[in-house]
mmCIF file of C-alpha atoms and ligand atoms in Angstrom:
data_model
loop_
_atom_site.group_PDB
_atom_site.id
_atom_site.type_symbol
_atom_site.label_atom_id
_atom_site.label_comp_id
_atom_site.label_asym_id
_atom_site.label_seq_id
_atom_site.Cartn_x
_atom_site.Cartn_y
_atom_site.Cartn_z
ATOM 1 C CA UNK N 1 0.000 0.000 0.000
ATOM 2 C CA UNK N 2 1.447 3.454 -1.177
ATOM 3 C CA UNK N 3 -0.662 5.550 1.530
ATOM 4 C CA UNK N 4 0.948 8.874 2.209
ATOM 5 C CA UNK N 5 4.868 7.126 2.038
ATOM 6 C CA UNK N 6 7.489 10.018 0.851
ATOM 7 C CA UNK N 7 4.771 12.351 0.751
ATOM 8 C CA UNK N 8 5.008 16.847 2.419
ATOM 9 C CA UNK N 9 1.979 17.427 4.627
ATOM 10 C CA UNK N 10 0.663 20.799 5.760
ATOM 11 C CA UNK N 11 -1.197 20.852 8.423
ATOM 12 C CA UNK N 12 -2.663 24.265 10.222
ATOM 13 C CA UNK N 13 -4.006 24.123 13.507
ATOM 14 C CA UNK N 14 -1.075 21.126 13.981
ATOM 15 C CA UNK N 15 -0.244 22.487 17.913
ATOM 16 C CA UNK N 16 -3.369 20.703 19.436
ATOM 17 C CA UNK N 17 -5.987 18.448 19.197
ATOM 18 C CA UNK N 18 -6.731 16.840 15.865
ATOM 19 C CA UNK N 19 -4.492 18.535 13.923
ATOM 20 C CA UNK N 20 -1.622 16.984 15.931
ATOM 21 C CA UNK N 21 -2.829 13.183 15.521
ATOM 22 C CA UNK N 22 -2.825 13.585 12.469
ATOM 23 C CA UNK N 23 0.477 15.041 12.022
ATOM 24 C CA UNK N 24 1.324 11.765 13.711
ATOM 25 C CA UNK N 25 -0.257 9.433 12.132
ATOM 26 C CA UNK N 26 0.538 10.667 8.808
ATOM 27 C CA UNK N 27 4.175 10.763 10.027
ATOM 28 C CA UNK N 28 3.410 6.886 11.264
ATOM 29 C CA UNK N 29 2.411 6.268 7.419
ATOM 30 C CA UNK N 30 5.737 7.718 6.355
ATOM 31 C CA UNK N 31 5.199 11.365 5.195
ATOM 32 C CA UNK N 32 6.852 14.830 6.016
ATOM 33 C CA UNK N 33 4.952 17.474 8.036
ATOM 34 C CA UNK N 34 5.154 21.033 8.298
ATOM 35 C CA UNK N 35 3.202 21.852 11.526
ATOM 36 C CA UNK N 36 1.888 24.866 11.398
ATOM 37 C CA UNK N 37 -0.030 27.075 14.123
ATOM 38 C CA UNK N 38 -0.842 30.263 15.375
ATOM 39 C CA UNK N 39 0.364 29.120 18.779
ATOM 40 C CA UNK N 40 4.317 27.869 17.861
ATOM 41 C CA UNK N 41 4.846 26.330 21.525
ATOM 42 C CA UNK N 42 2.119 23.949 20.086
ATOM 43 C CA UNK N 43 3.745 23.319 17.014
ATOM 44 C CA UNK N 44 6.934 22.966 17.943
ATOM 45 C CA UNK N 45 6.008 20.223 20.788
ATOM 46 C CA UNK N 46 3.903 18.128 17.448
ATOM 47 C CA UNK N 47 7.457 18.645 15.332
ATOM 48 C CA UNK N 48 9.006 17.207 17.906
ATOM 49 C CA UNK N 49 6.920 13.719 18.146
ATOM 50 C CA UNK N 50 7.064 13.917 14.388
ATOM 51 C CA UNK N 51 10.777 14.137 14.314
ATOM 52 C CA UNK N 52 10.703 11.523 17.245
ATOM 53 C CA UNK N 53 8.772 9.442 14.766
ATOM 54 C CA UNK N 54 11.571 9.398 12.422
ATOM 55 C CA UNK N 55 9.930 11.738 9.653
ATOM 56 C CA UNK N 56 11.012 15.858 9.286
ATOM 57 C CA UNK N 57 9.336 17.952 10.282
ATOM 58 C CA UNK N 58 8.962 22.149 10.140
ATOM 59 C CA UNK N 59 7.225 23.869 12.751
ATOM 60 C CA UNK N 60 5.848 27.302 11.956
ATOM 61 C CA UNK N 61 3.989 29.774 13.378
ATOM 62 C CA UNK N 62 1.036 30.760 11.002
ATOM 63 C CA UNK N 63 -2.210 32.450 11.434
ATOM 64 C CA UNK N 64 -4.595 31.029 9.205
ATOM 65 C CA UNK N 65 -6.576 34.271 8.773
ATOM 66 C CA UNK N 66 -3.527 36.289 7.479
ATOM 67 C CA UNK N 67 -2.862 35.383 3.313
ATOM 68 C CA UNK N 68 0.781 36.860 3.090
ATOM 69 C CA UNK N 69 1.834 34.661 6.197
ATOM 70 C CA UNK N 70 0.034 31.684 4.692
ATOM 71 C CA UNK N 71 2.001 31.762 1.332
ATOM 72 C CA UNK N 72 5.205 33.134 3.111
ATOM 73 C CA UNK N 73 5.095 29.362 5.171
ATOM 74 C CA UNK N 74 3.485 27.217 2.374
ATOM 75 C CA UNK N 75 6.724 28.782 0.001
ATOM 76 C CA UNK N 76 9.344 28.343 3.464
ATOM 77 C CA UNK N 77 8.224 25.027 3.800
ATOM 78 C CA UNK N 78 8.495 24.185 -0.089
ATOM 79 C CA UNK N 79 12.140 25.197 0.303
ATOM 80 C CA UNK N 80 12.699 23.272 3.323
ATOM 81 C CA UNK N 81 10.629 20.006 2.957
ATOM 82 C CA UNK N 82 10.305 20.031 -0.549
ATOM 83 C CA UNK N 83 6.952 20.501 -2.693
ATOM 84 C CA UNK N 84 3.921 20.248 -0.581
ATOM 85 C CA UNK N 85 1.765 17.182 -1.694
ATOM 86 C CA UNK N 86 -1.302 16.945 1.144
ATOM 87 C CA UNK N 87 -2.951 20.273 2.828
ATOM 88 C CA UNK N 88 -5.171 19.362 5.713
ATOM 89 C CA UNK N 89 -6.478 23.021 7.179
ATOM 90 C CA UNK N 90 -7.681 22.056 10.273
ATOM 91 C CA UNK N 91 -7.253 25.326 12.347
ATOM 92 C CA UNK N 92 -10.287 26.457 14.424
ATOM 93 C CA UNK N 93 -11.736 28.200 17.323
ATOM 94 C CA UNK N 94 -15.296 27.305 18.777
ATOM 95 C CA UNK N 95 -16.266 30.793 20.734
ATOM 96 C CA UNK N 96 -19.602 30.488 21.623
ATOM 97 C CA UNK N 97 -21.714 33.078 21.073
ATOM 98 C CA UNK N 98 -25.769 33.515 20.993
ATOM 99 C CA UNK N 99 -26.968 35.741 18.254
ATOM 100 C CA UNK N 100 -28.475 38.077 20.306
ATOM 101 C CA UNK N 101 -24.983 39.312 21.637
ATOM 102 C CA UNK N 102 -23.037 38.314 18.670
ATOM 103 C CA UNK N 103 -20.562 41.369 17.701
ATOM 104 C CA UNK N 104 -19.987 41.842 14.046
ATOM 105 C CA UNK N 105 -16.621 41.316 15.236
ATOM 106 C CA UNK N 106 -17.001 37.822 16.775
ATOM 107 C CA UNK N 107 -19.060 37.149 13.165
ATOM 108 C CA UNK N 108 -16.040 38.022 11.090
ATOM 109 C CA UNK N 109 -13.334 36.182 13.222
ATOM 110 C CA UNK N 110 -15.001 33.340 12.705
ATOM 111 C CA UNK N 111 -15.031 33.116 9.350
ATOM 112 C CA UNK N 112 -12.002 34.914 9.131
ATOM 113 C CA UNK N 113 -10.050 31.776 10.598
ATOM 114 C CA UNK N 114 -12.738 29.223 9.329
ATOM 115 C CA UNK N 115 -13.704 30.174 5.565
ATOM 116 C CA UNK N 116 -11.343 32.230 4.831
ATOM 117 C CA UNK N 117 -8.141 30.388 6.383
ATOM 118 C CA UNK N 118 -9.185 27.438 4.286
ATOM 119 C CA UNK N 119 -9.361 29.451 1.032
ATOM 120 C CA UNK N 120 -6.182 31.274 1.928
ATOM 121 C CA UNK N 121 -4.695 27.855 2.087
ATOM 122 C CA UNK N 122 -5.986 26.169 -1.083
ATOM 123 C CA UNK N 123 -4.725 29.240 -2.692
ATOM 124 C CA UNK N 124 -1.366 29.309 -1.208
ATOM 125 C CA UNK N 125 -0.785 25.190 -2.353
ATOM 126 C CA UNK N 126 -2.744 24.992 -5.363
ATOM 127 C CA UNK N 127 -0.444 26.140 -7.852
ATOM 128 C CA UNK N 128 2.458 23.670 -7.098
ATOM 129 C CA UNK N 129 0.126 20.736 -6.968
ATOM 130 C CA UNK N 130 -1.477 21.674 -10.631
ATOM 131 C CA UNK N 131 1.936 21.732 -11.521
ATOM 132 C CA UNK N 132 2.660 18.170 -9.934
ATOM 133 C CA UNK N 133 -0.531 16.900 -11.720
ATOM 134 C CA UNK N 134 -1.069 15.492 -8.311
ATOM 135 C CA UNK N 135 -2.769 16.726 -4.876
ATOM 136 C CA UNK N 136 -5.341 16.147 -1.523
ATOM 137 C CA UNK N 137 -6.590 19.139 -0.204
ATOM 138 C CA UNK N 138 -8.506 18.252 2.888
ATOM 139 C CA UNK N 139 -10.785 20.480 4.663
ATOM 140 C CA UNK N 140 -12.210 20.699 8.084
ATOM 141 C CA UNK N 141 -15.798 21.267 7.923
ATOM 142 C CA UNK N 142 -18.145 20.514 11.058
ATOM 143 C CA UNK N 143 -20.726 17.748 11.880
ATOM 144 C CA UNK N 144 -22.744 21.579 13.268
ATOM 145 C CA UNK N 145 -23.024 23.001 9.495
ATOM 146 C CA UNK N 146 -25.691 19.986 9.085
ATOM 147 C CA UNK N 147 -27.066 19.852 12.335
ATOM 148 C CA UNK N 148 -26.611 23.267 13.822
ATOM 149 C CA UNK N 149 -26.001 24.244 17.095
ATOM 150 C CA UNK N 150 -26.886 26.340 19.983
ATOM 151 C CA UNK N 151 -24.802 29.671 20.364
ATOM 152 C CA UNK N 152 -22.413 28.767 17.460
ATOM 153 C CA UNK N 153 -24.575 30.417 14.473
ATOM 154 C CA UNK N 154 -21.360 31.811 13.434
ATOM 155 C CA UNK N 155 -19.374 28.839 13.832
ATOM 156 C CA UNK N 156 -22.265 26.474 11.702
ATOM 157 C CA UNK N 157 -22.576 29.030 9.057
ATOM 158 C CA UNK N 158 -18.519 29.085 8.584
ATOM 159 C CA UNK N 159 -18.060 25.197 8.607
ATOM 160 C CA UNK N 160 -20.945 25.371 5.952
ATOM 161 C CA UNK N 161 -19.118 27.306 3.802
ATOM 162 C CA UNK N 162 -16.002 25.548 4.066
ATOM 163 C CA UNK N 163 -18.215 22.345 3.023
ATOM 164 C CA UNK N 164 -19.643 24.630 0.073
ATOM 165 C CA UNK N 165 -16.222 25.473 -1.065
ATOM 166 C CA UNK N 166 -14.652 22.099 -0.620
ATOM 167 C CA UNK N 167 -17.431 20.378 -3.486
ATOM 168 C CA UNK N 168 -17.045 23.186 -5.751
ATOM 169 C CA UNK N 169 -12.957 22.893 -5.969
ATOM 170 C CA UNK N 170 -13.735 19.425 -6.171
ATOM 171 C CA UNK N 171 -16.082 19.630 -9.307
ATOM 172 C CA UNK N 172 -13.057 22.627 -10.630
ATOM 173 C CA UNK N 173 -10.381 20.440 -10.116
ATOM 174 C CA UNK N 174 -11.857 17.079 -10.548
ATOM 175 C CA UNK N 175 -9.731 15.992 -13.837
ATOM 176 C CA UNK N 176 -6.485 17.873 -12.514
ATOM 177 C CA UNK N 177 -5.328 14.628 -10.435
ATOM 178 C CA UNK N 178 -6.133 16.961 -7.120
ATOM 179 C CA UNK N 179 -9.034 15.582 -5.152
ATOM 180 C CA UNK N 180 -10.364 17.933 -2.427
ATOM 181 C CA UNK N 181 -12.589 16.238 0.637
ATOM 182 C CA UNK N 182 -13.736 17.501 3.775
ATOM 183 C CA UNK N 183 -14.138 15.959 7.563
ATOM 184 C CA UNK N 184 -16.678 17.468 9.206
ATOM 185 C CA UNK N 185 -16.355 16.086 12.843
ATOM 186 C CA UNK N 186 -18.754 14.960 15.640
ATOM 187 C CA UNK N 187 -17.906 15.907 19.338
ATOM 188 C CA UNK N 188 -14.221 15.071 20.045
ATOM 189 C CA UNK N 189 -11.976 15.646 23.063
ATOM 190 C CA UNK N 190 -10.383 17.987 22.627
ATOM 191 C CA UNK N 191 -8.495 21.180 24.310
ATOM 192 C CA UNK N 192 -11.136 23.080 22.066
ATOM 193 C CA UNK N 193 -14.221 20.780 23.279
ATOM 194 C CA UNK N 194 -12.920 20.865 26.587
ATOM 195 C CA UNK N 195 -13.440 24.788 27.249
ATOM 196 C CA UNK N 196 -16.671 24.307 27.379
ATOM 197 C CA UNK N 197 -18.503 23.629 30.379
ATOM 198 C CA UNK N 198 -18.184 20.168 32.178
ATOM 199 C CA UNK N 199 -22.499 19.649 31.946
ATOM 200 C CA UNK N 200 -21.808 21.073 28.302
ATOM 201 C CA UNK N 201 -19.760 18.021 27.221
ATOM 202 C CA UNK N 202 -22.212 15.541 29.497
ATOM 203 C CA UNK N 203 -25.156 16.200 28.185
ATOM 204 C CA UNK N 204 -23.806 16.404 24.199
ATOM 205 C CA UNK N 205 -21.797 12.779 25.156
ATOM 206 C CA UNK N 206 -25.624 11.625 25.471
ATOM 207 C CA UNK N 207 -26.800 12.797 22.229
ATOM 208 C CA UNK N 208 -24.289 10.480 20.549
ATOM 209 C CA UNK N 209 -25.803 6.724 19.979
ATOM 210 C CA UNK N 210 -21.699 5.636 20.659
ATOM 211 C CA UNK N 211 -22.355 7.455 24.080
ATOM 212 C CA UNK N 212 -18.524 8.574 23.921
ATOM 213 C CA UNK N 213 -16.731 11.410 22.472
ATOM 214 C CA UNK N 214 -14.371 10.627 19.449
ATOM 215 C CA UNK N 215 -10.942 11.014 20.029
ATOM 216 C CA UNK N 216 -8.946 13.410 18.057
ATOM 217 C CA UNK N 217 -7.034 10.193 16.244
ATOM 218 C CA UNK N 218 -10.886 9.229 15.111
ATOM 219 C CA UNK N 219 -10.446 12.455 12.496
ATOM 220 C CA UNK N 220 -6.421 11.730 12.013
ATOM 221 C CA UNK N 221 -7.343 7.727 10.174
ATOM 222 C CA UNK N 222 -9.942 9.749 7.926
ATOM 223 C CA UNK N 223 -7.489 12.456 6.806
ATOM 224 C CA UNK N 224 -5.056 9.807 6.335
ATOM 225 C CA UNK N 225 -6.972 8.050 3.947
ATOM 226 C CA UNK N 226 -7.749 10.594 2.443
ATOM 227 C CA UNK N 227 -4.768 11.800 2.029
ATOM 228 C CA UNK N 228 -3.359 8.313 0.658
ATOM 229 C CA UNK N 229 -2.354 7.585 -2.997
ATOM 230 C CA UNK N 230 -5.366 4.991 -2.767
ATOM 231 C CA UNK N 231 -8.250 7.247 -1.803
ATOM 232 C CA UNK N 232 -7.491 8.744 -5.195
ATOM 233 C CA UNK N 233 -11.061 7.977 -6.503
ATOM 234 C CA UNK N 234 -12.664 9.919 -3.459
ATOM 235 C CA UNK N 235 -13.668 13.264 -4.403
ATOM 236 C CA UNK N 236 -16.243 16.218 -3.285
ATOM 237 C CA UNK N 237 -16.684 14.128 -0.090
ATOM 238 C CA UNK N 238 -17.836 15.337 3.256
ATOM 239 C CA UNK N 239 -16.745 12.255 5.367
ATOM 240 C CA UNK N 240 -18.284 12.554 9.130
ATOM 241 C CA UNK N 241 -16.857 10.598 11.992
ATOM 242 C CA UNK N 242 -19.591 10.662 14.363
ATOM 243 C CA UNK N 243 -20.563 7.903 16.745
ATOM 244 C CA UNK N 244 -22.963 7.611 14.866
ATOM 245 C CA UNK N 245 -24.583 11.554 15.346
ATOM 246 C CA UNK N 246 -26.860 11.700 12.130
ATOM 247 C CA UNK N 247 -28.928 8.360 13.020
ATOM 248 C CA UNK N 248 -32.169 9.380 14.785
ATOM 249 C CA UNK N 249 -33.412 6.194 16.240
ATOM 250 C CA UNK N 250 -31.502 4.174 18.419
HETATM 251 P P1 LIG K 301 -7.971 22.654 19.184
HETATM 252 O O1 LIG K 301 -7.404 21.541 19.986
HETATM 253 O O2 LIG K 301 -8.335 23.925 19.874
HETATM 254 O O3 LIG K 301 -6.963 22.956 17.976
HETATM 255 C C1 LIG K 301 -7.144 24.042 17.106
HETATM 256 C C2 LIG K 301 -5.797 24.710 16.886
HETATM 257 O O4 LIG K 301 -5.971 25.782 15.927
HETATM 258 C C3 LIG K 301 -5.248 25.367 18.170
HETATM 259 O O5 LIG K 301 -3.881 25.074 18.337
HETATM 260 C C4 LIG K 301 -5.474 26.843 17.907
HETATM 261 O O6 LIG K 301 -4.587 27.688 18.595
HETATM 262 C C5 LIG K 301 -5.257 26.902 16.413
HETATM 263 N N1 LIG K 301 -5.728 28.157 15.825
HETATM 264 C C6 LIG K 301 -6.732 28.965 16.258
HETATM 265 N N2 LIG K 301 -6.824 30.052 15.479
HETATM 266 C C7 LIG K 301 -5.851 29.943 14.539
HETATM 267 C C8 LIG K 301 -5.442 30.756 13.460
HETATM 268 N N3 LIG K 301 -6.035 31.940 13.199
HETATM 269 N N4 LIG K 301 -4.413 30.331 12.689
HETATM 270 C C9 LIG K 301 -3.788 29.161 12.946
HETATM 271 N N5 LIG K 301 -4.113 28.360 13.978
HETATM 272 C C10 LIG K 301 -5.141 28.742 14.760
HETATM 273 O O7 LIG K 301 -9.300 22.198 18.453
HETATM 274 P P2 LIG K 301 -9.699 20.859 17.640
HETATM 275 O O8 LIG K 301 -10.912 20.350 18.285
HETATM 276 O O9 LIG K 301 -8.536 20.008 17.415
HETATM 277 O O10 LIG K 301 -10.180 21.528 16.267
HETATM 278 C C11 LIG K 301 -9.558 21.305 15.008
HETATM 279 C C12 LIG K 301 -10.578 21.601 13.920
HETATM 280 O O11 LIG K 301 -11.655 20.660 14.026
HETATM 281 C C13 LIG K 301 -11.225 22.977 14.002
HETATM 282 O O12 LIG K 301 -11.403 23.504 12.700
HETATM 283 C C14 LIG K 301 -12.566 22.694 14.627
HETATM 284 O O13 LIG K 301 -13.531 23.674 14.320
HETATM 285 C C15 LIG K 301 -12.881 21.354 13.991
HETATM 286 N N6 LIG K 301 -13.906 20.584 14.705
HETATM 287 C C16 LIG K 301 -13.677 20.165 15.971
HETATM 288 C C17 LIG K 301 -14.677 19.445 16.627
HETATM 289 C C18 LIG K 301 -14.499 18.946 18.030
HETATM 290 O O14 LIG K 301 -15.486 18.417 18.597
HETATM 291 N N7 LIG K 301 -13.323 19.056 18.647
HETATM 292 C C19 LIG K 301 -15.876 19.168 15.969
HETATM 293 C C20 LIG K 301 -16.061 19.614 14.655
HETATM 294 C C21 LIG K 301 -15.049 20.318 14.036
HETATM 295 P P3 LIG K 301 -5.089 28.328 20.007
HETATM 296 O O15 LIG K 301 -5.309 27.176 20.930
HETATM 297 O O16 LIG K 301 -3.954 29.200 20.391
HETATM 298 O O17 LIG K 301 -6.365 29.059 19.687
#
């Protein structure tokens, strides 16, 4: 099995949560990483269990939200790590918010980092990867832009739009030998899950049928795959690790 083998992943968001399994596991299946957040502490302690791992790895401080520091890392890291082959942008904050007090500021944060991080990343990586003939660009979308949720009107309406973008630069680039697929996850423990409110993350544990969060390596085997050379048929896909959220009766 090729997987990701030999292959330059960028990941944003890569200091915490599910952005660092995967930069592990997709070290574990052999590839590069350039770990990139807007917190470098956090990046530089994933580049370490990367390099640990026995892949290299670049850690880089990068706020999503900010084009010119996007494409000053993605070109960095081509120079460093060599052409970038996989983007997963993964970066996120879940302020919650109800409408009522929402702040156009608060409204345009979120979709600064959310909507437009992700297109400031396809833009940064898409030229080299036409050029390769070969790419994944992975988004992170949200299991909340189908099912909504309570105070994050912001949030839902930002991970809907990165699922809106990801099918459309699917169907644009679907005979360039780039796919583009989203995760959109259900409730996983994480640092950013984990701000919330202990009764918070009770009583949305028993809205899953599972009855147990995910754990952040339940998104990292999805992006993996993919990411992989055989997931190559795989494209305009919103693929939602769950516990099984989106069944109503059981
Ligand atoms: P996390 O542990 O908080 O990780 C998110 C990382 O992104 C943090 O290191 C954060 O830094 C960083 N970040 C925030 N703003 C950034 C910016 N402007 N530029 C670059 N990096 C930035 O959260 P997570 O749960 O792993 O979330 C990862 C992604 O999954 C997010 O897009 C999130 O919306 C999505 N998601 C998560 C869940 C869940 O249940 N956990 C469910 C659905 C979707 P700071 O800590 O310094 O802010």
């Amino acid at each position: 099995m090729a997987g990701v083998e030999g292959r330059v992943a960028f990941i944003t968001g890569a200091g915490s949560g599910i952005g660092r399994a995967t930069a592990r596991v997709l070290a574990q299946g052999g590839a590069d990483i350039v770990v990139t957040d807007i917190n470098l502490a956090g990046a530089e302690e994933t580049a370490q269990a990367v390099t640990e791992l026995g892949r290299k790895a670049l850690a880089l401080r990068v706020d999503v939200s900010d084009l010119r520091a996007v494409e000053t890392a993605t070109a960095q890291a081509g120079q460093e790590l060599g052409a970038i082959d996989i983007l997963f942008s993964n970066a996120g904050i879940g302020t919650q918010v109800a409408f009522a007090d929402m702040t156009e500021e608060d409204w345009d944060h979120m979709f600064d980092v959310h909507l437009n991080g992700t297109y400031h990343c396809f833009r940064a990586v898409l030229p080299e990867m036409k050029t390769a003939g070969w790419g994944r660009l992975i988004s992170t979308s949200s299991m909340g832009a189908f099912t909504g949720g309570v105070r994050l009107a912001h949030y839902c309406a930002a991970k809907a739009g990165i699922a809106g973008l990801t099918v459309a630069m699917a169907s644009e680039l679907a005979r360039s030998g780039i796919t583009v697929n989203a995760v959109a996850p259900g409730v996983i423990d994480t640092p950013m899950v984990r701000q919330s409110p202990e009764r918070w993350v009770k009583n949305m544990t028993k809205t899953i049928p599972m009855r147990k969060l995910g754990q952040p390596e339940d998104i990292a085997h999805a992006v993996v795959y993919l990411a992989s050379e055989e997931a190559g048929f795989m494209t305009g896909q919103i693929l939602s690790p769950n516990g099984g959220s989106y069944m109503k009766w059981c």
